[in-house]
Amino acid sequence: LAMGVSAEHIAAALSRFGADPADNPGRANLFAINGATVLMDFGHNPEGLRAVLAIADQLPRKRLLVSFGQAGDRTDEAISELSDVLADQRPDRVLIKEMPKYARGRSLTEVPELLRARLLERGVEPDRIEQMAGENEALQAALAWLQPGDLAVLFVHGYIDEINAELTRLAATRAT
């Protein structure tokens, strides 16, 4: 308004923002793929996971898959807290990602092992948890697991633009 833009133009622009995954890649992007729903976000701390999972709670689903990981420069307690937030959701499938770009002084498997151990302590069944070598592997495993009516929540930390583009492409392709 201070720049002379009309309230109508501002309202129109704000009403369209977020409708296209390119508006803000990695922030609550929603995709319909072959009858399933995929929610992608950059959430990387307990508060972010809680916020995104609160959105997920409002979406219909038969089964829930969550893919997540954490950077190595967090404390063991902070890493475990992510698993606590996730365990409260009672997911049907959990993909724990190794994050080579964010190892930050830890081995590639150390953080995933901490996440897994905490999920097991919190009652997530071992056969529901799988460790992935990275973002792309987690994406492919999630897509292979999904069935119509399922919901996948993908916490994507690396390759956001590439994964956003792939999900956008898949959402534009009709199921055959």
Short mmCIF file of C-alpha atoms in Angstrom, two decimals:
data_model
loop_
_atom_site.label_atom_id
_atom_site.label_comp_id
_atom_site.label_asym_id
_atom_site.label_seq_id
_atom_site.Cartn_x
_atom_site.Cartn_y
_atom_site.Cartn_z
CA LEU A 1 0.00 0.00 0.00
CA ALA A 2 2.85 2.37 0.86
CA MET A 3 4.26 1.77 -2.62
CA GLY A 4 0.97 2.59 -4.29
CA VAL A 5 -0.13 -0.98 -5.03
CA SER A 6 -3.88 -1.34 -4.68
CA ALA A 7 -5.36 -3.55 -1.97
CA GLU A 8 -7.07 -5.57 -4.73
CA HIS A 9 -3.76 -6.36 -6.44
CA ILE A 10 -2.15 -7.29 -3.13
CA ALA A 11 -5.06 -9.57 -2.22
CA ALA A 12 -4.99 -11.23 -5.65
CA ALA A 13 -1.25 -11.92 -5.44
CA LEU A 14 -1.48 -13.28 -1.90
CA SER A 15 -4.42 -15.52 -2.79
CA ARG A 16 -2.34 -17.17 -5.53
CA PHE A 17 0.91 -17.49 -3.57
CA GLY A 18 1.61 -21.08 -2.62
CA ALA A 19 -0.63 -22.61 -5.26
CA ASP A 20 2.44 -23.45 -7.33
CA PRO A 21 5.30 -25.46 -5.76
CA ALA A 22 7.74 -23.07 -7.45
CA ASP A 23 6.48 -20.22 -5.22
CA ASN A 24 8.38 -21.41 -2.18
CA PRO A 25 10.11 -24.78 -2.77
CA GLY A 26 10.55 -26.82 0.35
CA ARG A 27 7.86 -25.10 2.40
CA ALA A 28 4.65 -27.11 2.76
CA ASN A 29 4.49 -28.07 -0.92
CA LEU A 30 1.59 -30.43 -1.58
CA PHE A 31 1.42 -32.86 -4.51
CA ALA A 32 -1.21 -35.36 -5.69
CA ILE A 33 0.58 -38.32 -7.27
CA ASN A 34 -1.27 -41.42 -8.50
CA GLY A 35 -4.02 -41.04 -5.92
CA ALA A 36 -1.62 -40.44 -3.00
CA THR A 37 -0.65 -37.16 -1.38
CA VAL A 38 2.93 -36.00 -0.87
CA LEU A 39 3.75 -33.12 1.48
CA MET A 40 7.29 -31.79 1.14
CA ASP A 41 8.94 -29.43 3.61
CA PHE A 42 12.37 -28.37 4.79
CA GLY A 43 11.46 -28.94 8.46
CA HIS A 44 14.70 -29.69 10.27
CA ASN A 45 14.02 -29.07 13.95
CA PRO A 46 11.37 -30.33 16.37
CA GLU A 47 9.24 -27.20 16.00
CA GLY A 48 9.34 -27.47 12.22
CA LEU A 49 8.40 -31.15 12.31
CA ARG A 50 5.52 -30.43 14.68
CA ALA A 51 4.19 -27.67 12.43
CA VAL A 52 4.37 -29.76 9.26
CA LEU A 53 2.92 -32.81 10.97
CA ALA A 54 0.04 -30.63 12.23
CA ILE A 55 -0.69 -29.86 8.57
CA ALA A 56 -0.42 -33.56 7.77
CA ASP A 57 -2.94 -34.34 10.51
CA GLN A 58 -5.53 -32.37 8.56
CA LEU A 59 -5.00 -34.37 5.37
CA PRO A 60 -6.90 -37.58 4.66
CA ARG A 61 -4.80 -40.74 4.60
CA LYS A 62 -4.98 -44.49 4.78
CA ARG A 63 -1.31 -44.88 5.69
CA LEU A 64 1.45 -42.43 6.67
CA LEU A 65 5.06 -42.48 5.50
CA VAL A 66 7.60 -39.99 6.82
CA SER A 67 11.10 -39.45 5.44
CA PHE A 68 13.49 -37.45 7.60
CA GLY A 69 17.07 -36.96 8.73
CA GLN A 70 19.18 -34.52 10.69
CA ALA A 71 22.47 -32.68 10.43
CA GLY A 72 25.39 -33.99 12.45
CA ASP A 73 26.10 -30.74 14.29
CA ARG A 74 23.08 -31.15 16.58
CA THR A 75 23.33 -32.66 20.04
CA ASP A 76 22.30 -36.27 20.56
CA GLU A 77 19.35 -34.99 22.60
CA ALA A 78 18.17 -32.67 19.81
CA ILE A 79 18.49 -35.50 17.31
CA SER A 80 16.47 -37.81 19.56
CA GLU A 81 13.77 -35.16 19.99
CA LEU A 82 13.07 -35.35 16.25
CA SER A 83 12.34 -39.05 16.66
CA ASP A 84 10.10 -38.27 19.63
CA VAL A 85 8.02 -35.88 17.53
CA LEU A 86 7.76 -38.43 14.75
CA ALA A 87 6.96 -41.39 17.02
CA ASP A 88 3.94 -39.50 18.34
CA GLN A 89 2.48 -39.66 14.81
CA ARG A 90 2.53 -43.47 14.75
CA PRO A 91 3.73 -43.67 11.13
CA ASP A 92 3.23 -46.79 9.05
CA ARG A 93 6.64 -46.33 7.42
CA VAL A 94 9.71 -44.28 8.34
CA LEU A 95 12.60 -43.60 6.00
CA ILE A 96 15.67 -42.28 7.82
CA LYS A 97 18.07 -40.53 5.47
CA GLU A 98 21.81 -40.37 5.60
CA MET A 99 22.74 -36.79 4.82
CA PRO A 100 26.29 -36.67 3.40
CA LYS A 101 26.14 -32.89 2.79
CA TYR A 102 25.32 -32.32 6.45
CA ALA A 103 27.41 -34.96 8.28
CA ARG A 104 29.33 -32.13 9.95
CA GLY A 105 31.89 -34.22 11.79
CA ARG A 106 29.87 -37.40 12.31
CA SER A 107 29.99 -40.60 10.29
CA LEU A 108 27.25 -40.97 7.65
CA THR A 109 25.42 -43.57 9.72
CA GLU A 110 25.78 -42.07 13.21
CA VAL A 111 22.79 -39.70 13.07
CA PRO A 112 20.48 -42.21 11.35
CA GLU A 113 21.40 -44.79 13.99
CA LEU A 114 20.53 -42.32 16.78
CA LEU A 115 17.20 -41.54 15.11
CA ARG A 116 16.42 -45.22 14.66
CA ALA A 117 17.36 -46.15 18.23
CA ARG A 118 15.05 -43.49 19.62
CA LEU A 119 12.17 -44.52 17.35
CA LEU A 120 12.57 -48.09 18.59
CA GLU A 121 12.64 -46.89 22.21
CA ARG A 122 9.39 -45.02 21.52
CA GLY A 123 7.68 -48.15 20.21
CA VAL A 124 7.97 -47.82 16.45
CA GLU A 125 8.24 -51.37 15.14
CA PRO A 126 11.59 -52.24 13.51
CA ASP A 127 9.98 -53.45 10.29
CA ARG A 128 8.46 -49.98 9.77
CA ILE A 129 11.88 -48.26 9.72
CA GLU A 130 14.33 -48.24 6.82
CA GLN A 131 17.61 -46.38 6.45
CA MET A 132 18.21 -44.65 3.12
CA ALA A 133 21.53 -43.59 1.57
CA GLY A 134 20.23 -40.10 0.76
CA GLU A 135 17.45 -37.83 -0.45
CA ASN A 136 16.95 -39.40 -3.87
CA GLU A 137 16.90 -42.93 -2.49
CA ALA A 138 14.32 -41.87 0.12
CA LEU A 139 12.18 -40.24 -2.58
CA GLN A 140 12.24 -43.34 -4.76
CA ALA A 141 11.46 -45.64 -1.82
CA ALA A 142 8.57 -43.40 -0.75
CA LEU A 143 7.09 -43.30 -4.23
CA ALA A 144 7.40 -47.07 -4.59
CA TRP A 145 5.61 -47.64 -1.26
CA LEU A 146 2.72 -45.22 -1.79
CA GLN A 147 -0.72 -46.43 -2.76
CA PRO A 148 -3.85 -44.40 -3.52
CA GLY A 149 -5.08 -42.72 -0.35
CA ASP A 150 -1.66 -42.72 1.36
CA LEU A 151 0.19 -39.67 2.63
CA ALA A 152 3.96 -39.20 2.45
CA VAL A 153 5.58 -36.40 4.43
CA LEU A 154 9.05 -35.80 3.02
CA PHE A 155 11.40 -33.62 5.03
CA VAL A 156 13.84 -32.66 2.28
CA HIS A 157 17.13 -31.01 3.19
CA GLY A 158 19.29 -31.36 0.11
CA TYR A 159 18.40 -31.20 -3.55
CA ILE A 160 15.17 -29.34 -2.77
CA ASP A 161 14.86 -27.87 -6.27
CA GLU A 162 15.47 -31.22 -7.94
CA ILE A 163 13.02 -33.11 -5.74
CA ASN A 164 10.44 -30.34 -6.08
CA ALA A 165 10.81 -30.53 -9.87
CA GLU A 166 10.43 -34.33 -9.85
CA LEU A 167 7.34 -34.21 -7.64
CA THR A 168 5.87 -31.46 -9.81
CA ARG A 169 6.50 -33.57 -12.90
CA LEU A 170 4.93 -36.65 -11.33
CA ALA A 171 1.91 -34.68 -10.12
CA ALA A 172 1.36 -33.41 -13.67
CA THR A 173 1.42 -36.98 -15.03
CA ARG A 174 -1.90 -38.77 -14.83
CA ALA A 175 -1.94 -42.30 -13.46
CA THR A 176 -2.14 -44.84 -16.23
#
